[in-house]
Amino acid sequence: MNVFSLLQSAIQKIYLLDELEPVDRFMIDSSLLHQLLPSAPINRDEQLLICQDQADECFVGLYLDPRLVLAGRATDLSQQLSQLSLDDLSALIEGISHFVYCQWAALQQRQTSLLELEIQAEIDKFIANYFLRQGHHEPVDLLSRLYDAYSFIDGLSRAETERYRTAHQLGKRFSYHLATTYLQVGEFPALLNLLRRFYRLDQADKISTIIRMS
Amino acid sequence: MVEVRSPLITDGNVATYFEQLLERAVSNQQLALNETTHAYLVGILLSFIKPTKRVGDHEIDPLDHPLALILAKVYEATPSQQLKLLQTLGDAALFISGFFPDSLKRQTVDIDYYIAMGESAYHTISTRSRNEQFFSLFRELSRKFTKLVDLFNEVAEDTRSKSDRDLLRLYDVWAKTKSARSERLLRERGIVLSPSPRNDYLQ
């Protein structure tokens, strides 16, 4: 098992998902990314590419920065998990979260949106970080480290910036609810119930649920 | 509580003008809408003539105010202000995606964001409405959001020069939403459409 499969398996177990294709087989490098989509930006650590061709064939590929690929393919799990920076581990989690959610939604024949993928990735970033590095941070401390200091990469359109900002706000609010209502008091079964129900809601219900938590 | 705007309280000529445009678009697109929703849509068109809105302590111009920032204000607002802010958010998302798709920089993924936000805002209002009329209205607005964007597209095109039309943009919209209206307009312009357009999305 390498770090990629550990992260994918953690996400699948948290949400009780059936067996999915392993992310490791869908990694693409920057040259293939730009061959498939010449306009792909070059300044991002992780990008999920989804292409549909004229024959209705769908192609999915996950691009990660080479340093993240190196860390993801490492098999000395405990050493890697303790050495990876919070930012790098979060980028890995976000990439795998996108990949898992897309694949799961496709198998369920559900529509999804980029906003929904981002919201889910923001939540996965918190919950997977917490479980994988249990003991490193108190839940509220982890929230603060993940969500309080953030900036957007250059070159985003107005709507992209808005989408990331919205997903960030919603993910932070939901994660704050998870931290204060469940994690701090050790209510793990109820936490998992909520996470699994939430994962299966449609986008509008997800956003409504989070707004109701405010 | 949320406001259901009526064209009766505003300038008769402008209201009639928008009503007629909307009526024609509804008929062209064979969209079934209840009467309250129809009146509400005319209200949105009228309200964006002077878009600045006051909600509690907040003065908001939705055309100049990122939706994410309106959403941020929702968290700090009282329950009744929350509904008004969500309504402002839903109306702005519908108006911008319907009236100014060109401002979304030719990126269909951007329309996707505005549709997601608008649908969700109206959906949230419907789930919190105790009044049956509001519940039905906002549920319809949420469920038919993409079709309403189409409707506003047509109204917008009727209000400006046909030379502004942009085939590439129209194609992008069709490729993303499979909208019947975009398909009809493309075919009218002699564009041959394959059943499965190529879509590339990056996240």
PDB file of N, CA and C in Angstrom, chain A residues 33 36-37 39-41 46-56 98 112-115 117-118 156-166 169-170 173 202-205 207-212 214, chain B residues 62-69 71-72 74-75 82 86 96 104-105 107 109-117 119-121 123-125 127-128 142 171 176 178 194-203:
ATOM      1  N   LEU A  33      -1.253  16.123 -19.700  1.00  0.00           N
ATOM      2  CA  LEU A  33      -2.296  17.097 -19.356  1.00  0.00           C
ATOM      3  C   LEU A  33      -2.404  18.166 -20.444  1.00  0.00           C
ATOM      4  N   LEU A  36      -3.738  16.913 -23.767  1.00  0.00           N
ATOM      5  CA  LEU A  36      -5.188  16.732 -23.770  1.00  0.00           C
ATOM      6  C   LEU A  36      -5.924  18.062 -23.672  1.00  0.00           C
ATOM      7  N   LEU A  37      -5.343  18.978 -22.929  1.00  0.00           N
ATOM      8  CA  LEU A  37      -6.004  20.270 -22.740  1.00  0.00           C
ATOM      9  C   LEU A  37      -4.937  21.363 -22.722  1.00  0.00           C
ATOM     10  N   SER A  39      -4.972  24.417 -22.803  1.00  0.00           N
ATOM     11  CA  SER A  39      -5.184  25.622 -21.990  1.00  0.00           C
ATOM     12  C   SER A  39      -5.069  25.354 -20.491  1.00  0.00           C
ATOM     13  N   ALA A  40      -4.729  24.141 -20.095  1.00  0.00           N
ATOM     14  CA  ALA A  40      -4.647  23.826 -18.660  1.00  0.00           C
ATOM     15  C   ALA A  40      -3.624  24.736 -17.984  1.00  0.00           C
ATOM     16  N   PRO A  41      -3.981  25.321 -16.839  1.00  0.00           N
ATOM     17  CA  PRO A  41      -3.027  26.204 -16.166  1.00  0.00           C
ATOM     18  C   PRO A  41      -1.818  25.423 -15.654  1.00  0.00           C
ATOM     19  N   GLU A  46      -2.710  20.462  -8.030  1.00  0.00           N
ATOM     20  CA  GLU A  46      -3.525  19.307  -8.425  1.00  0.00           C
ATOM     21  C   GLU A  46      -4.656  19.748  -9.342  1.00  0.00           C
ATOM     22  N   GLN A  47      -4.914  18.929 -10.354  1.00  0.00           N
ATOM     23  CA  GLN A  47      -6.003  19.226 -11.292  1.00  0.00           C
ATOM     24  C   GLN A  47      -6.612  17.911 -11.759  1.00  0.00           C
ATOM     25  N   LEU A  48      -7.925  17.845 -11.690  1.00  0.00           N
ATOM     26  CA  LEU A  48      -8.614  16.671 -12.213  1.00  0.00           C
ATOM     27  C   LEU A  48      -9.111  17.017 -13.613  1.00  0.00           C
ATOM     28  N   LEU A  49      -8.750  16.191 -14.567  1.00  0.00           N
ATOM     29  CA  LEU A  49      -9.162  16.434 -15.953  1.00  0.00           C
ATOM     30  C   LEU A  49     -10.245  15.435 -16.339  1.00  0.00           C
ATOM     31  N   ILE A  50     -11.332  15.946 -16.871  1.00  0.00           N
ATOM     32  CA  ILE A  50     -12.400  15.065 -17.360  1.00  0.00           C
ATOM     33  C   ILE A  50     -12.677  15.458 -18.805  1.00  0.00           C
ATOM     34  N   CYS A  51     -12.509  14.519 -19.716  1.00  0.00           N
ATOM     35  CA  CYS A  51     -12.768  14.788 -21.136  1.00  0.00           C
ATOM     36  C   CYS A  51     -13.822  13.822 -21.640  1.00  0.00           C
ATOM     37  N   GLN A  52     -14.709  14.355 -22.460  1.00  0.00           N
ATOM     38  CA  GLN A  52     -15.677  13.486 -23.124  1.00  0.00           C
ATOM     39  C   GLN A  52     -15.442  13.650 -24.614  1.00  0.00           C
ATOM     40  N   ASP A  53     -15.266  12.554 -25.335  1.00  0.00           N
ATOM     41  CA  ASP A  53     -14.984  12.703 -26.757  1.00  0.00           C
ATOM     42  C   ASP A  53     -16.244  12.487 -27.591  1.00  0.00           C
ATOM     43  N   GLN A  54     -16.067  12.572 -28.902  1.00  0.00           N
ATOM     44  CA  GLN A  54     -17.223  12.477 -29.806  1.00  0.00           C
ATOM     45  C   GLN A  54     -17.942  11.144 -29.695  1.00  0.00           C
ATOM     46  N   ALA A  55     -17.220  10.110 -29.301  1.00  0.00           N
ATOM     47  CA  ALA A  55     -17.829   8.778 -29.215  1.00  0.00           C
ATOM     48  C   ALA A  55     -18.431   8.532 -27.836  1.00  0.00           C
ATOM     49  N   ASP A  56     -18.582   9.605 -27.052  1.00  0.00           N
ATOM     50  CA  ASP A  56     -19.160   9.505 -25.716  1.00  0.00           C
ATOM     51  C   ASP A  56     -18.243   8.784 -24.728  1.00  0.00           C
ATOM     52  N   HIS A  98     -11.527  14.686  -5.210  1.00  0.00           N
ATOM     53  CA  HIS A  98     -12.174  14.982  -6.505  1.00  0.00           C
ATOM     54  C   HIS A  98     -12.337  13.694  -7.320  1.00  0.00           C
ATOM     55  N   THR A 112     -23.072  16.110 -11.011  1.00  0.00           N
ATOM     56  CA  THR A 112     -22.359  16.863  -9.981  1.00  0.00           C
ATOM     57  C   THR A 112     -21.873  18.171 -10.601  1.00  0.00           C
ATOM     58  N   SER A 113     -21.347  19.033  -9.777  1.00  0.00           N
ATOM     59  CA  SER A 113     -20.850  20.308 -10.314  1.00  0.00           C
ATOM     60  C   SER A 113     -19.473  20.575  -9.724  1.00  0.00           C
ATOM     61  N   LEU A 114     -18.784  21.520 -10.328  1.00  0.00           N
ATOM     62  CA  LEU A 114     -17.457  21.850  -9.809  1.00  0.00           C
ATOM     63  C   LEU A 114     -17.552  22.390  -8.387  1.00  0.00           C
ATOM     64  N   LEU A 115     -18.621  23.144  -8.112  1.00  0.00           N
ATOM     65  CA  LEU A 115     -18.782  23.668  -6.756  1.00  0.00           C
ATOM     66  C   LEU A 115     -18.956  22.513  -5.757  1.00  0.00           C
ATOM     67  N   LEU A 117     -17.896  19.450  -6.039  1.00  0.00           N
ATOM     68  CA  LEU A 117     -16.605  18.760  -5.872  1.00  0.00           C
ATOM     69  C   LEU A 117     -15.707  19.530  -4.915  1.00  0.00           C
ATOM     70  N   GLU A 118     -15.709  20.846  -5.052  1.00  0.00           N
ATOM     71  CA  GLU A 118     -14.845  21.657  -4.191  1.00  0.00           C
ATOM     72  C   GLU A 118     -15.312  21.641  -2.733  1.00  0.00           C
ATOM     73  N   LEU A 156      -6.870  33.178 -11.693  1.00  0.00           N
ATOM     74  CA  LEU A 156      -8.231  32.641 -11.657  1.00  0.00           C
ATOM     75  C   LEU A 156      -9.208  33.672 -12.213  1.00  0.00           C
ATOM     76  N   SER A 157     -10.269  33.177 -12.866  1.00  0.00           N
ATOM     77  CA  SER A 157     -11.315  34.097 -13.314  1.00  0.00           C
ATOM     78  C   SER A 157     -12.118  34.514 -12.081  1.00  0.00           C
ATOM     79  N   ARG A 158     -12.961  35.533 -12.268  1.00  0.00           N
ATOM     80  CA  ARG A 158     -13.778  36.010 -11.141  1.00  0.00           C
ATOM     81  C   ARG A 158     -14.662  34.883 -10.602  1.00  0.00           C
ATOM     82  N   ALA A 159     -15.277  34.150 -11.519  1.00  0.00           N
ATOM     83  CA  ALA A 159     -16.181  33.089 -11.059  1.00  0.00           C
ATOM     84  C   ALA A 159     -15.416  31.941 -10.408  1.00  0.00           C
ATOM     85  N   GLU A 160     -14.210  31.653 -10.909  1.00  0.00           N
ATOM     86  CA  GLU A 160     -13.401  30.601 -10.267  1.00  0.00           C
ATOM     87  C   GLU A 160     -13.050  31.009  -8.847  1.00  0.00           C
ATOM     88  N   THR A 161     -12.617  32.278  -8.698  1.00  0.00           N
ATOM     89  CA  THR A 161     -12.279  32.767  -7.363  1.00  0.00           C
ATOM     90  C   THR A 161     -13.491  32.661  -6.453  1.00  0.00           C
ATOM     91  N   GLU A 162     -14.645  33.049  -6.992  1.00  0.00           N
ATOM     92  CA  GLU A 162     -15.879  32.973  -6.199  1.00  0.00           C
ATOM     93  C   GLU A 162     -16.197  31.545  -5.808  1.00  0.00           C
ATOM     94  N   ARG A 163     -16.012  30.644  -6.790  1.00  0.00           N
ATOM     95  CA  ARG A 163     -16.342  29.246  -6.501  1.00  0.00           C
ATOM     96  C   ARG A 163     -15.456  28.698  -5.386  1.00  0.00           C
ATOM     97  N   TYR A 164     -14.156  28.982  -5.483  1.00  0.00           N
ATOM     98  CA  TYR A 164     -13.251  28.493  -4.438  1.00  0.00           C
ATOM     99  C   TYR A 164     -13.583  29.140  -3.088  1.00  0.00           C
ATOM    100  N   ARG A 165     -13.898  30.443  -3.140  1.00  0.00           N
ATOM    101  CA  ARG A 165     -14.195  31.147  -1.891  1.00  0.00           C
ATOM    102  C   ARG A 165     -15.469  30.580  -1.254  1.00  0.00           C
ATOM    103  N   THR A 166     -16.459  30.330  -2.091  1.00  0.00           N
ATOM    104  CA  THR A 166     -17.720  29.778  -1.587  1.00  0.00           C
ATOM    105  C   THR A 166     -17.497  28.391  -0.991  1.00  0.00           C
ATOM    106  N   GLN A 169     -15.719  28.689   2.325  1.00  0.00           N
ATOM    107  CA  GLN A 169     -16.629  29.115   3.412  1.00  0.00           C
ATOM    108  C   GLN A 169     -17.527  27.978   3.874  1.00  0.00           C
ATOM    109  N   LEU A 170     -18.118  27.289   2.885  1.00  0.00           N
ATOM    110  CA  LEU A 170     -19.070  26.235   3.239  1.00  0.00           C
ATOM    111  C   LEU A 170     -18.350  25.056   3.898  1.00  0.00           C
ATOM    112  N   ARG A 173     -17.390  25.971   7.464  1.00  0.00           N
ATOM    113  CA  ARG A 173     -18.537  25.993   8.379  1.00  0.00           C
ATOM    114  C   ARG A 173     -18.962  24.568   8.744  1.00  0.00           C
ATOM    115  N   ASP A 202     -28.004  15.881  -2.568  1.00  0.00           N
ATOM    116  CA  ASP A 202     -27.662  16.604  -3.792  1.00  0.00           C
ATOM    117  C   ASP A 202     -27.106  17.972  -3.393  1.00  0.00           C
ATOM    118  N   GLN A 203     -26.575  18.655  -4.385  1.00  0.00           N
ATOM    119  CA  GLN A 203     -25.847  19.889  -4.098  1.00  0.00           C
ATOM    120  C   GLN A 203     -26.685  20.932  -3.341  1.00  0.00           C
ATOM    121  N   ALA A 204     -27.920  21.131  -3.803  1.00  0.00           N
ATOM    122  CA  ALA A 204     -28.746  22.160  -3.164  1.00  0.00           C
ATOM    123  C   ALA A 204     -29.009  21.797  -1.704  1.00  0.00           C
ATOM    124  N   ASP A 205     -29.248  20.513  -1.432  1.00  0.00           N
ATOM    125  CA  ASP A 205     -29.473  20.098  -0.049  1.00  0.00           C
ATOM    126  C   ASP A 205     -28.210  20.244   0.796  1.00  0.00           C
ATOM    127  N   ILE A 207     -25.866  22.539   0.424  1.00  0.00           N
ATOM    128  CA  ILE A 207     -25.672  23.949   0.767  1.00  0.00           C
ATOM    129  C   ILE A 207     -26.714  24.385   1.801  1.00  0.00           C
ATOM    130  N   SER A 208     -27.956  23.938   1.620  1.00  0.00           N
ATOM    131  CA  SER A 208     -28.999  24.276   2.595  1.00  0.00           C
ATOM    132  C   SER A 208     -28.644  23.751   3.977  1.00  0.00           C
ATOM    133  N   THR A 209     -28.140  22.526   4.012  1.00  0.00           N
ATOM    134  CA  THR A 209     -27.763  21.921   5.301  1.00  0.00           C
ATOM    135  C   THR A 209     -26.711  22.770   6.006  1.00  0.00           C
ATOM    136  N   ILE A 210     -25.724  23.203   5.251  1.00  0.00           N
ATOM    137  CA  ILE A 210     -24.650  23.996   5.875  1.00  0.00           C
ATOM    138  C   ILE A 210     -25.177  25.355   6.315  1.00  0.00           C
ATOM    139  N   ILE A 211     -26.014  25.968   5.489  1.00  0.00           N
ATOM    140  CA  ILE A 211     -26.547  27.280   5.879  1.00  0.00           C
ATOM    141  C   ILE A 211     -27.378  27.147   7.152  1.00  0.00           C
ATOM    142  N   ARG A 212     -28.106  26.053   7.269  1.00  0.00           N
ATOM    143  CA  ARG A 212     -28.921  25.854   8.478  1.00  0.00           C
ATOM    144  C   ARG A 212     -28.050  25.697   9.717  1.00  0.00           C
ATOM    145  N   SER A 214     -25.661  27.549  10.427  1.00  0.00           N
ATOM    146  CA  SER A 214     -25.085  28.842  10.830  1.00  0.00           C
ATOM    147  C   SER A 214     -25.870  29.430  12.003  1.00  0.00           C
TER     148      SER A 214
ATOM    149  N   PRO B  62     -25.966  43.532  -6.135  1.00  0.00           N
ATOM    150  CA  PRO B  62     -25.626  42.148  -6.497  1.00  0.00           C
ATOM    151  C   PRO B  62     -24.788  42.038  -7.764  1.00  0.00           C
ATOM    152  N   LEU B  63     -24.872  43.065  -8.643  1.00  0.00           N
ATOM    153  CA  LEU B  63     -24.095  42.979  -9.870  1.00  0.00           C
ATOM    154  C   LEU B  63     -22.626  43.297  -9.624  1.00  0.00           C
ATOM    155  N   ASP B  64     -22.357  43.900  -8.478  1.00  0.00           N
ATOM    156  CA  ASP B  64     -20.991  44.295  -8.186  1.00  0.00           C
ATOM    157  C   ASP B  64     -20.480  43.604  -6.928  1.00  0.00           C
ATOM    158  N   HIS B  65     -21.233  42.628  -6.472  1.00  0.00           N
ATOM    159  CA  HIS B  65     -20.950  42.026  -5.171  1.00  0.00           C
ATOM    160  C   HIS B  65     -20.798  40.525  -5.378  1.00  0.00           C
ATOM    161  N   PRO B  66     -19.614  39.962  -5.208  1.00  0.00           N
ATOM    162  CA  PRO B  66     -19.478  38.525  -5.442  1.00  0.00           C
ATOM    163  C   PRO B  66     -20.509  37.718  -4.639  1.00  0.00           C
ATOM    164  N   LEU B  67     -21.043  36.691  -5.257  1.00  0.00           N
ATOM    165  CA  LEU B  67     -22.048  35.868  -4.571  1.00  0.00           C
ATOM    166  C   LEU B  67     -21.466  35.290  -3.275  1.00  0.00           C
ATOM    167  N   ALA B  68     -20.178  34.964  -3.323  1.00  0.00           N
ATOM    168  CA  ALA B  68     -19.548  34.378  -2.131  1.00  0.00           C
ATOM    169  C   ALA B  68     -19.617  35.348  -0.949  1.00  0.00           C
ATOM    170  N   LEU B  69     -19.534  36.641  -1.232  1.00  0.00           N
ATOM    171  CA  LEU B  69     -19.589  37.618  -0.139  1.00  0.00           C
ATOM    172  C   LEU B  69     -21.021  37.790   0.366  1.00  0.00           C
ATOM    173  N   LEU B  71     -23.096  35.346   0.408  1.00  0.00           N
ATOM    174  CA  LEU B  71     -23.260  34.127   1.209  1.00  0.00           C
ATOM    175  C   LEU B  71     -22.607  34.305   2.586  1.00  0.00           C
ATOM    176  N   ALA B  72     -21.455  34.961   2.614  1.00  0.00           N
ATOM    177  CA  ALA B  72     -20.770  35.181   3.896  1.00  0.00           C
ATOM    178  C   ALA B  72     -21.649  36.002   4.839  1.00  0.00           C
ATOM    179  N   VAL B  74     -24.814  35.917   4.937  1.00  0.00           N
ATOM    180  CA  VAL B  74     -25.933  35.075   5.396  1.00  0.00           C
ATOM    181  C   VAL B  74     -25.633  34.523   6.785  1.00  0.00           C
ATOM    182  N   TYR B  75     -24.380  34.112   6.999  1.00  0.00           N
ATOM    183  CA  TYR B  75     -24.027  33.488   8.272  1.00  0.00           C
ATOM    184  C   TYR B  75     -24.166  34.438   9.458  1.00  0.00           C
ATOM    185  N   GLN B  82     -31.526  36.456   6.692  1.00  0.00           N
ATOM    186  CA  GLN B  82     -30.902  35.367   5.926  1.00  0.00           C
ATOM    187  C   GLN B  82     -31.726  35.053   4.682  1.00  0.00           C
ATOM    188  N   LEU B  86     -30.520  35.384   0.880  1.00  0.00           N
ATOM    189  CA  LEU B  86     -30.544  34.239  -0.032  1.00  0.00           C
ATOM    190  C   LEU B  86     -31.353  34.564  -1.288  1.00  0.00           C
ATOM    191  N   ILE B  96     -27.556  37.392 -13.544  1.00  0.00           N
ATOM    192  CA  ILE B  96     -26.211  37.446 -14.157  1.00  0.00           C
ATOM    193  C   ILE B  96     -26.048  36.321 -15.180  1.00  0.00           C
ATOM    194  N   LEU B 104     -19.178  36.158 -18.144  1.00  0.00           N
ATOM    195  CA  LEU B 104     -18.593  34.989 -17.482  1.00  0.00           C
ATOM    196  C   LEU B 104     -17.410  34.434 -18.270  1.00  0.00           C
ATOM    197  N   LYS B 105     -16.896  35.277 -19.149  1.00  0.00           N
ATOM    198  CA  LYS B 105     -15.629  34.991 -19.821  1.00  0.00           C
ATOM    199  C   LYS B 105     -15.624  33.699 -20.617  1.00  0.00           C
ATOM    200  N   GLN B 107     -16.534  30.888 -20.217  1.00  0.00           N
ATOM    201  CA  GLN B 107     -16.220  29.619 -19.558  1.00  0.00           C
ATOM    202  C   GLN B 107     -17.512  29.005 -19.039  1.00  0.00           C
ATOM    203  N   VAL B 109     -17.893  26.509 -17.291  1.00  0.00           N
ATOM    204  CA  VAL B 109     -17.794  26.101 -15.886  1.00  0.00           C
ATOM    205  C   VAL B 109     -18.224  27.242 -14.977  1.00  0.00           C
ATOM    206  N   ASP B 110     -18.091  28.471 -15.462  1.00  0.00           N
ATOM    207  CA  ASP B 110     -18.498  29.600 -14.640  1.00  0.00           C
ATOM    208  C   ASP B 110     -20.010  29.687 -14.547  1.00  0.00           C
ATOM    209  N   ILE B 111     -20.684  29.420 -15.647  1.00  0.00           N
ATOM    210  CA  ILE B 111     -22.151  29.389 -15.600  1.00  0.00           C
ATOM    211  C   ILE B 111     -22.593  28.326 -14.605  1.00  0.00           C
ATOM    212  N   ASP B 112     -21.905  27.206 -14.632  1.00  0.00           N
ATOM    213  CA  ASP B 112     -22.192  26.105 -13.720  1.00  0.00           C
ATOM    214  C   ASP B 112     -22.190  26.604 -12.261  1.00  0.00           C
ATOM    215  N   TYR B 113     -21.240  27.452 -11.932  1.00  0.00           N
ATOM    216  CA  TYR B 113     -21.161  27.990 -10.568  1.00  0.00           C
ATOM    217  C   TYR B 113     -22.384  28.841 -10.241  1.00  0.00           C
ATOM    218  N   TYR B 114     -22.743  29.743 -11.160  1.00  0.00           N
ATOM    219  CA  TYR B 114     -23.882  30.630 -10.888  1.00  0.00           C
ATOM    220  C   TYR B 114     -25.182  29.830 -10.785  1.00  0.00           C
ATOM    221  N   ILE B 115     -25.308  28.811 -11.630  1.00  0.00           N
ATOM    222  CA  ILE B 115     -26.512  27.976 -11.559  1.00  0.00           C
ATOM    223  C   ILE B 115     -26.546  27.237 -10.222  1.00  0.00           C
ATOM    224  N   ALA B 116     -25.417  26.699  -9.822  1.00  0.00           N
ATOM    225  CA  ALA B 116     -25.360  25.969  -8.548  1.00  0.00           C
ATOM    226  C   ALA B 116     -25.754  26.872  -7.380  1.00  0.00           C
ATOM    227  N   MET B 117     -25.236  28.083  -7.391  1.00  0.00           N
ATOM    228  CA  MET B 117     -25.523  29.003  -6.288  1.00  0.00           C
ATOM    229  C   MET B 117     -26.988  29.431  -6.291  1.00  0.00           C
ATOM    230  N   GLU B 119     -29.663  27.929  -7.707  1.00  0.00           N
ATOM    231  CA  GLU B 119     -30.535  26.792  -7.351  1.00  0.00           C
ATOM    232  C   GLU B 119     -30.529  26.559  -5.848  1.00  0.00           C
ATOM    233  N   SER B 120     -29.328  26.573  -5.289  1.00  0.00           N
ATOM    234  CA  SER B 120     -29.203  26.268  -3.852  1.00  0.00           C
ATOM    235  C   SER B 120     -29.847  27.351  -2.992  1.00  0.00           C
ATOM    236  N   ALA B 121     -29.680  28.602  -3.395  1.00  0.00           N
ATOM    237  CA  ALA B 121     -30.265  29.694  -2.596  1.00  0.00           C
ATOM    238  C   ALA B 121     -31.789  29.581  -2.591  1.00  0.00           C
ATOM    239  N   HIS B 123     -33.542  26.940  -3.265  1.00  0.00           N
ATOM    240  CA  HIS B 123     -33.917  25.685  -2.591  1.00  0.00           C
ATOM    241  C   HIS B 123     -33.934  25.887  -1.071  1.00  0.00           C
ATOM    242  N   THR B 124     -32.915  26.587  -0.576  1.00  0.00           N
ATOM    243  CA  THR B 124     -32.847  26.809   0.877  1.00  0.00           C
ATOM    244  C   THR B 124     -34.049  27.620   1.342  1.00  0.00           C
ATOM    245  N   ILE B 125     -34.418  28.648   0.576  1.00  0.00           N
ATOM    246  CA  ILE B 125     -35.597  29.440   0.964  1.00  0.00           C
ATOM    247  C   ILE B 125     -36.832  28.543   0.989  1.00  0.00           C
ATOM    248  N   THR B 127     -37.083  25.394   1.548  1.00  0.00           N
ATOM    249  CA  THR B 127     -37.108  24.462   2.686  1.00  0.00           C
ATOM    250  C   THR B 127     -37.418  25.184   3.996  1.00  0.00           C
ATOM    251  N   ARG B 128     -37.240  26.483   4.010  1.00  0.00           N
ATOM    252  CA  ARG B 128     -37.496  27.229   5.250  1.00  0.00           C
ATOM    253  C   ARG B 128     -38.819  27.976   5.212  1.00  0.00           C
ATOM    254  N   SER B 142     -36.136  26.987  -7.978  1.00  0.00           N
ATOM    255  CA  SER B 142     -34.954  26.148  -7.799  1.00  0.00           C
ATOM    256  C   SER B 142     -34.923  25.016  -8.817  1.00  0.00           C
ATOM    257  N   TYR B 171     -22.605  27.934 -28.319  1.00  0.00           N
ATOM    258  CA  TYR B 171     -22.193  26.535 -28.407  1.00  0.00           C
ATOM    259  C   TYR B 171     -21.697  26.048 -27.045  1.00  0.00           C
ATOM    260  N   LYS B 176     -22.509  22.539 -22.452  1.00  0.00           N
ATOM    261  CA  LYS B 176     -22.536  22.323 -21.000  1.00  0.00           C
ATOM    262  C   LYS B 176     -23.923  21.922 -20.504  1.00  0.00           C
ATOM    263  N   LYS B 178     -26.848  21.329 -22.511  1.00  0.00           N
ATOM    264  CA  LYS B 178     -27.741  20.642 -23.467  1.00  0.00           C
ATOM    265  C   LYS B 178     -29.082  21.378 -23.565  1.00  0.00           C
ATOM    266  N   SER B 194     -23.236  17.557 -33.075  1.00  0.00           N
ATOM    267  CA  SER B 194     -23.098  16.116 -32.844  1.00  0.00           C
ATOM    268  C   SER B 194     -23.790  15.819 -31.526  1.00  0.00           C
ATOM    269  N   PRO B 195     -24.287  14.593 -31.343  1.00  0.00           N
ATOM    270  CA  PRO B 195     -25.015  14.292 -30.110  1.00  0.00           C
ATOM    271  C   PRO B 195     -24.142  14.380 -28.866  1.00  0.00           C
ATOM    272  N   SER B 196     -22.842  14.217 -29.013  1.00  0.00           N
ATOM    273  CA  SER B 196     -21.974  14.211 -27.831  1.00  0.00           C
ATOM    274  C   SER B 196     -20.823  15.170 -28.014  1.00  0.00           C
ATOM    275  N   PRO B 197     -21.024  16.417 -27.656  1.00  0.00           N
ATOM    276  CA  PRO B 197     -19.932  17.372 -27.824  1.00  0.00           C
ATOM    277  C   PRO B 197     -18.781  17.035 -26.894  1.00  0.00           C
ATOM    278  N   ARG B 198     -17.603  17.439 -27.284  1.00  0.00           N
ATOM    279  CA  ARG B 198     -16.450  17.182 -26.451  1.00  0.00           C
ATOM    280  C   ARG B 198     -16.457  18.181 -25.286  1.00  0.00           C
ATOM    281  N   ASN B 199     -16.321  17.660 -24.105  1.00  0.00           N
ATOM    282  CA  ASN B 199     -16.261  18.529 -22.934  1.00  0.00           C
ATOM    283  C   ASN B 199     -14.943  18.308 -22.206  1.00  0.00           C
ATOM    284  N   ASP B 200     -14.283  19.343 -21.892  1.00  0.00           N
ATOM    285  CA  ASP B 200     -13.075  19.222 -21.080  1.00  0.00           C
ATOM    286  C   ASP B 200     -13.248  20.091 -19.849  1.00  0.00           C
ATOM    287  N   TYR B 201     -13.152  19.505 -18.703  1.00  0.00           N
ATOM    288  CA  TYR B 201     -13.259  20.290 -17.481  1.00  0.00           C
ATOM    289  C   TYR B 201     -12.042  20.021 -16.617  1.00  0.00           C
ATOM    290  N   LEU B 202     -11.649  21.038 -15.989  1.00  0.00           N
ATOM    291  CA  LEU B 202     -10.554  20.890 -15.063  1.00  0.00           C
ATOM    292  C   LEU B 202     -11.017  21.307 -13.701  1.00  0.00           C
ATOM    293  N   GLN B 203     -10.595  20.566 -12.679  1.00  0.00           N
ATOM    294  CA  GLN B 203     -10.938  20.972 -11.328  1.00  0.00           C
ATOM    295  C   GLN B 203      -9.715  20.860 -10.457  1.00  0.00           C
TER     296      GLN B 203
END
